[in-house]
Every structure is written in C-alpha cells, then in structure tokens.
PDB file of N, CA and C in Angstrom:
ATOM      1  N   MET A1250     177.430 139.656  49.695  1.00 78.00           N
ATOM      2  CA  MET A1250     176.457 140.713  49.442  1.00 78.00           C
ATOM      3  C   MET A1250     176.355 141.650  50.644  1.00 78.00           C
ATOM      4  N   LYS A1251     176.248 141.041  51.838  1.00 84.00           N
ATOM      5  CA  LYS A1251     176.136 141.834  53.063  1.00 84.00           C
ATOM      6  C   LYS A1251     177.386 142.703  53.253  1.00 84.00           C
ATOM      7  N   GLU A1252     178.556 142.109  53.017  1.00 86.00           N
ATOM      8  CA  GLU A1252     179.813 142.844  53.172  1.00 86.00           C
ATOM      9  C   GLU A1252     179.914 143.974  52.145  1.00 86.00           C
ATOM     10  N   THR A1253     179.452 143.733  50.926  1.00 90.00           N
ATOM     11  CA  THR A1253     179.473 144.759  49.882  1.00 90.00           C
ATOM     12  C   THR A1253     178.583 145.933  50.261  1.00 90.00           C
ATOM     13  N   ARG A1254     177.394 145.638  50.791  1.00 90.00           N
ATOM     14  CA  ARG A1254     176.491 146.718  51.221  1.00 90.00           C
ATOM     15  C   ARG A1254     177.122 147.533  52.337  1.00 90.00           C
ATOM     16  N   ARG A1255     177.811 146.855  53.263  1.00 87.00           N
ATOM     17  CA  ARG A1255     178.464 147.545  54.375  1.00 87.00           C
ATOM     18  C   ARG A1255     179.557 148.480  53.844  1.00 87.00           C
ATOM     19  N   LYS A1256     180.359 147.997  52.893  1.00 87.00           N
ATOM     20  CA  LYS A1256     181.429 148.825  52.330  1.00 87.00           C
ATOM     21  C   LYS A1256     180.861 150.037  51.598  1.00 87.00           C
ATOM     22  N   LEU A1257     179.801 149.832  50.832  1.00 90.00           N
ATOM     23  CA  LEU A1257     179.174 150.949  50.119  1.00 90.00           C
ATOM     24  C   LEU A1257     178.579 151.953  51.097  1.00 90.00           C
ATOM     25  N   PHE A1258     177.988 151.463  52.174  1.00 89.00           N
ATOM     26  CA  PHE A1258     177.415 152.334  53.201  1.00 89.00           C
ATOM     27  C   PHE A1258     178.504 153.198  53.834  1.00 89.00           C
ATOM     28  N   ILE A1259     179.636 152.574  54.173  1.00 83.00           N
ATOM     29  CA  ILE A1259     180.747 153.310  54.788  1.00 83.00           C
ATOM     30  C   ILE A1259     181.314 154.331  53.809  1.00 83.00           C
ATOM     31  N   GLN A1260     181.465 153.962  52.539  1.00 86.00           N
ATOM     32  CA  GLN A1260     181.965 154.908  51.540  1.00 86.00           C
ATOM     33  C   GLN A1260     181.030 156.098  51.394  1.00 86.00           C
ATOM     34  N   ASP A1261     179.731 155.860  51.428  1.00 88.00           N
ATOM     35  CA  ASP A1261     178.746 156.930  51.324  1.00 88.00           C
ATOM     36  C   ASP A1261     178.851 157.879  52.516  1.00 88.00           C
ATOM     37  N   ILE A1262     179.028 157.324  53.702  1.00 84.00           N
ATOM     38  CA  ILE A1262     179.187 158.156  54.901  1.00 84.00           C
ATOM     39  C   ILE A1262     180.431 159.029  54.762  1.00 84.00           C
ATOM     40  N   PHE A1263     181.537 158.440  54.301  1.00 80.00           N
ATOM     41  CA  PHE A1263     182.781 159.189  54.186  1.00 80.00           C
ATOM     42  C   PHE A1263     182.664 160.365  53.222  1.00 80.00           C
ATOM     43  N   ARG A1264     181.813 160.243  52.206  1.00 85.00           N
ATOM     44  CA  ARG A1264     181.622 161.359  51.275  1.00 85.00           C
ATOM     45  C   ARG A1264     180.862 162.504  51.938  1.00 85.00           C
ATOM     46  N   GLN A1265     180.090 162.213  52.977  1.00 88.00           N
ATOM     47  CA  GLN A1265     179.219 163.209  53.588  1.00 88.00           C
ATOM     48  C   GLN A1265     179.817 163.892  54.818  1.00 88.00           C
ATOM     49  N   ILE A1266     180.914 163.370  55.364  1.00 88.00           N
ATOM     50  CA  ILE A1266     181.457 163.938  56.594  1.00 88.00           C
ATOM     51  C   ILE A1266     182.770 164.670  56.340  1.00 88.00           C
ATOM     52  N   THR A1267     183.172 165.472  57.306  1.00 87.00           N
ATOM     53  CA  THR A1267     184.396 166.264  57.170  1.00 87.00           C
ATOM     54  C   THR A1267     185.639 165.395  57.349  1.00 87.00           C
ATOM     55  N   ARG A1268     186.785 165.941  56.989  1.00 87.00           N
ATOM     56  CA  ARG A1268     188.055 165.221  57.109  1.00 87.00           C
ATOM     57  C   ARG A1268     188.329 164.816  58.562  1.00 87.00           C
ATOM     58  N   LYS A1269     188.064 165.728  59.485  1.00 89.00           N
ATOM     59  CA  LYS A1269     188.300 165.443  60.901  1.00 89.00           C
ATOM     60  C   LYS A1269     187.419 164.281  61.371  1.00 89.00           C
ATOM     61  N   GLU A1270     186.182 164.268  60.922  1.00 87.00           N
ATOM     62  CA  GLU A1270     185.269 163.182  61.281  1.00 87.00           C
ATOM     63  C   GLU A1270     185.698 161.871  60.628  1.00 87.00           C
ATOM     64  N   GLN A1271     186.243 161.940  59.411  1.00 84.00           N
ATOM     65  CA  GLN A1271     186.727 160.731  58.739  1.00 84.00           C
ATOM     66  C   GLN A1271     187.846 160.088  59.541  1.00 84.00           C
ATOM     67  N   ILE A1272     188.782 160.911  60.029  1.00 87.00           N
ATOM     68  CA  ILE A1272     189.904 160.393  60.814  1.00 87.00           C
ATOM     69  C   ILE A1272     189.394 159.731  62.088  1.00 87.00           C
ATOM     70  N   ALA A1273     188.446 160.393  62.763  1.00 87.00           N
ATOM     71  CA  ALA A1273     187.888 159.835  63.997  1.00 87.00           C
ATOM     72  C   ALA A1273     187.176 158.508  63.725  1.00 87.00           C
ATOM     73  N   LEU A1274     186.430 158.442  62.631  1.00 83.00           N
ATOM     74  CA  LEU A1274     185.706 157.218  62.291  1.00 83.00           C
ATOM     75  C   LEU A1274     186.678 156.092  61.947  1.00 83.00           C
ATOM     76  N   LYS A1275     187.738 156.402  61.210  1.00 84.00           N
ATOM     77  CA  LYS A1275     188.745 155.388  60.883  1.00 84.00           C
ATOM     78  C   LYS A1275     189.376 154.838  62.153  1.00 84.00           C
ATOM     79  N   GLN A1276     189.680 155.734  63.108  1.00 86.00           N
ATOM     80  CA  GLN A1276     190.277 155.288  64.362  1.00 86.00           C
ATOM     81  C   GLN A1276     189.325 154.371  65.120  1.00 86.00           C
ATOM     82  N   LEU A1277     188.049 154.712  65.127  1.00 83.00           N
ATOM     83  CA  LEU A1277     187.068 153.845  65.790  1.00 83.00           C
ATOM     84  C   LEU A1277     187.020 152.474  65.131  1.00 83.00           C
ATOM     85  N   LEU A1278     187.017 152.450  63.808  1.00 80.00           N
ATOM     86  CA  LEU A1278     186.918 151.178  63.089  1.00 80.00           C
ATOM     87  C   LEU A1278     188.190 150.345  63.235  1.00 80.00           C
ATOM     88  N   LEU A1279     189.352 151.002  63.330  1.00 81.00           N
ATOM     89  CA  LEU A1279     190.613 150.277  63.455  1.00 81.00           C
ATOM     90  C   LEU A1279     190.838 149.756  64.868  1.00 81.00           C
ATOM     91  N   PHE A1280     190.607 150.606  65.861  1.00 77.00           N
ATOM     92  CA  PHE A1280     190.947 150.248  67.229  1.00 77.00           C
ATOM     93  C   PHE A1280     189.817 149.563  67.982  1.00 77.00           C
ATOM     94  N   ARG A1281     188.605 149.613  67.438  1.00 65.00           N
ATOM     95  CA  ARG A1281     187.472 148.973  68.097  1.00 65.00           C
ATOM     96  C   ARG A1281     186.679 148.174  67.062  1.00 65.00           C
ATOM     97  N   PRO A1282     187.294 147.146  66.475  1.00 56.00           N
ATOM     98  CA  PRO A1282     186.639 146.405  65.397  1.00 56.00           C
ATOM     99  C   PRO A1282     185.354 145.704  65.833  1.00 56.00           C
ATOM    100  N   HIS A1283     185.190 145.454  67.128  1.00 58.00           N
ATOM    101  CA  HIS A1283     183.968 144.792  67.589  1.00 58.00           C
ATOM    102  C   HIS A1283     182.733 145.659  67.376  1.00 58.00           C
ATOM    103  N   ILE A1284     182.911 146.964  67.202  1.00 53.00           N
ATOM    104  CA  ILE A1284     181.774 147.861  66.963  1.00 53.00           C
ATOM    105  C   ILE A1284     181.090 147.479  65.648  1.00 53.00           C
ATOM    106  N   GLN A1285     181.887 147.156  64.638  1.00 53.00           N
ATOM    107  CA  GLN A1285     181.326 146.796  63.336  1.00 53.00           C
ATOM    108  C   GLN A1285     180.474 145.536  63.426  1.00 53.00           C
ATOM    109  N   SER A1286     180.992 144.508  64.071  1.00 56.00           N
ATOM    110  CA  SER A1286     180.304 143.226  64.058  1.00 56.00           C
ATOM    111  C   SER A1286     179.201 143.127  65.101  1.00 56.00           C
ATOM    112  N   SER A1287     179.249 143.949  66.149  1.00 55.00           N
ATOM    113  CA  SER A1287     178.253 143.826  67.207  1.00 55.00           C
ATOM    114  C   SER A1287     176.950 144.541  66.872  1.00 55.00           C
ATOM    115  N   ALA A1288     176.997 145.494  65.958  1.00 53.00           N
ATOM    116  CA  ALA A1288     175.783 146.238  65.607  1.00 53.00           C
ATOM    117  C   ALA A1288     174.940 145.414  64.639  1.00 53.00           C
ATOM    118  N   PRO A1289     173.679 145.195  64.962  1.00 54.00           N
ATOM    119  CA  PRO A1289     172.817 144.448  64.037  1.00 54.00           C
ATOM    120  C   PRO A1289     172.528 145.253  62.775  1.00 54.00           C
ATOM    121  N   ASP A1290     172.195 144.564  61.694  1.00 55.00           N
ATOM    122  CA  ASP A1290     171.894 145.232  60.433  1.00 55.00           C
ATOM    123  C   ASP A1290     170.636 146.087  60.531  1.00 55.00           C
ATOM    124  N   THR A1291     169.841 145.866  61.569  1.00 56.00           N
ATOM    125  CA  THR A1291     168.593 146.611  61.721  1.00 56.00           C
ATOM    126  C   THR A1291     168.801 147.966  62.391  1.00 56.00           C
ATOM    127  N   THR A1292     170.055 148.318  62.702  1.00 52.00           N
ATOM    128  CA  THR A1292     170.334 149.607  63.328  1.00 52.00           C
ATOM    129  C   THR A1292     169.905 150.728  62.387  1.00 52.00           C
ATOM    130  N   PRO A1293     169.064 151.648  62.853  1.00 53.00           N
ATOM    131  CA  PRO A1293     168.642 152.759  61.987  1.00 53.00           C
ATOM    132  C   PRO A1293     169.850 153.604  61.580  1.00 53.00           C
ATOM    133  N   PRO A1294     169.910 154.090  60.337  1.00 55.00           N
ATOM    134  CA  PRO A1294     171.045 154.895  59.880  1.00 55.00           C
ATOM    135  C   PRO A1294     171.315 156.099  60.776  1.00 55.00           C
ATOM    136  N   SER A1295     170.290 156.644  61.387  1.00 54.00           N
ATOM    137  CA  SER A1295     170.478 157.822  62.230  1.00 54.00           C
ATOM    138  C   SER A1295     171.328 157.504  63.452  1.00 54.00           C
ATOM    139  N   ARG A1296     171.379 156.240  63.871  1.00 51.00           N
ATOM    140  CA  ARG A1296     172.168 155.865  65.041  1.00 51.00           C
ATOM    141  C   ARG A1296     173.583 155.441  64.666  1.00 51.00           C
ATOM    142  N   CYS A1297     173.847 155.207  63.391  1.00 53.00           N
ATOM    143  CA  CYS A1297     175.146 154.699  62.968  1.00 53.00           C
ATOM    144  C   CYS A1297     176.265 155.720  63.151  1.00 53.00           C
ATOM    145  N   LEU A1298     175.940 157.002  63.160  1.00 54.00           N
ATOM    146  CA  LEU A1298     176.970 158.027  63.283  1.00 54.00           C
ATOM    147  C   LEU A1298     177.035 158.613  64.688  1.00 54.00           C
ATOM    148  N   GLU A1299     176.544 157.881  65.664  1.00 53.00           N
ATOM    149  CA  GLU A1299     176.618 158.354  67.036  1.00 53.00           C
ATOM    150  C   GLU A1299     177.864 157.795  67.693  1.00 53.00           C
ATOM    151  N   ASP A1300     178.481 158.606  68.543  1.00 51.00           N
ATOM    152  CA  ASP A1300     179.635 158.105  69.273  1.00 51.00           C
ATOM    153  C   ASP A1300     179.143 157.349  70.503  1.00 51.00           C
ATOM    154  N   THR A1301     180.061 156.883  71.341  1.00 53.00           N
ATOM    155  CA  THR A1301     179.674 156.070  72.488  1.00 53.00           C
ATOM    156  C   THR A1301     178.872 156.855  73.516  1.00 53.00           C
ATOM    157  N   ALA A1302     178.935 158.169  73.497  1.00 54.00           N
ATOM    158  CA  ALA A1302     178.154 158.983  74.427  1.00 54.00           C
ATOM    159  C   ALA A1302     176.748 159.226  73.890  1.00 54.00           C
ATOM    160  N   GLY A1303     176.465 158.747  72.682  1.00 54.00           N
ATOM    161  CA  GLY A1303     175.150 158.922  72.103  1.00 54.00           C
ATOM    162  C   GLY A1303     174.983 160.237  71.370  1.00 54.00           C
ATOM    163  N   LEU A1304     176.079 160.952  71.163  1.00 54.00           N
ATOM    164  CA  LEU A1304     176.015 162.226  70.452  1.00 54.00           C
ATOM    165  C   LEU A1304     176.425 162.013  69.004  1.00 54.00           C
ATOM    166  N   PRO A1305     175.765 162.654  68.058  1.00 58.00           N
ATOM    167  CA  PRO A1305     176.190 162.538  66.664  1.00 58.00           C
ATOM    168  C   PRO A1305     177.632 163.030  66.503  1.00 58.00           C
ATOM    169  N   LEU A1306     178.406 162.343  65.691  1.00 59.00           N
ATOM    170  CA  LEU A1306     179.791 162.753  65.455  1.00 59.00           C
ATOM    171  C   LEU A1306     179.832 164.174  64.911  1.00 59.00           C
ATOM    172  N   GLY A1307     180.790 164.945  65.379  1.00 57.00           N
ATOM    173  CA  GLY A1307     180.956 166.307  64.892  1.00 57.00           C
ATOM    174  C   GLY A1307     180.067 167.315  65.582  1.00 57.00           C
ATOM    175  N   LYS A1308     179.238 166.876  66.510  1.00 49.00           N
ATOM    176  CA  LYS A1308     178.334 167.796  67.189  1.00 49.00           C
ATOM    177  C   LYS A1308     178.727 167.998  68.652  1.00 49.00           C
ATOM    178  N   ALA A1309     179.772 167.309  69.098  1.00 45.00           N
ATOM    179  CA  ALA A1309     180.160 167.377  70.515  1.00 45.00           C
ATOM    180  C   ALA A1309     180.783 168.712  70.863  1.00 45.00           C
TER     181      ALA A1309
END
C-alpha cells in the first residue's frame, strides 16, 4: 500500500512538471536512491520538490 501511494505520488508530480524537470528528477532517483528511502512519509509535499540546495526544482 505504501509503495503504491509513493508510485502514484511520483506519477502525479511527473504530470505537473516540465520535461526538463522530469529528466532531472529521474536522474536524482536513479543515481541517488537513498533519497527515496531516507525521507520520512511525514515530509510535507511542498518540500518534496526541493533540490539539495533547498530551492524548488525549476526555479534555480
């Protein structure tokens, strides 16, 4: 159930972001898999799209 919610959440994000942001997000998920598992489920959605510098993706 938890994994299904995570997949649906990621799919929803991908529908809302640009192609360039999708590529960047895929690279983060592929090359830094610990990011997925280290974030607690209580992370507010507003923080989920921040890069490591704390800036929202696509706004840098």
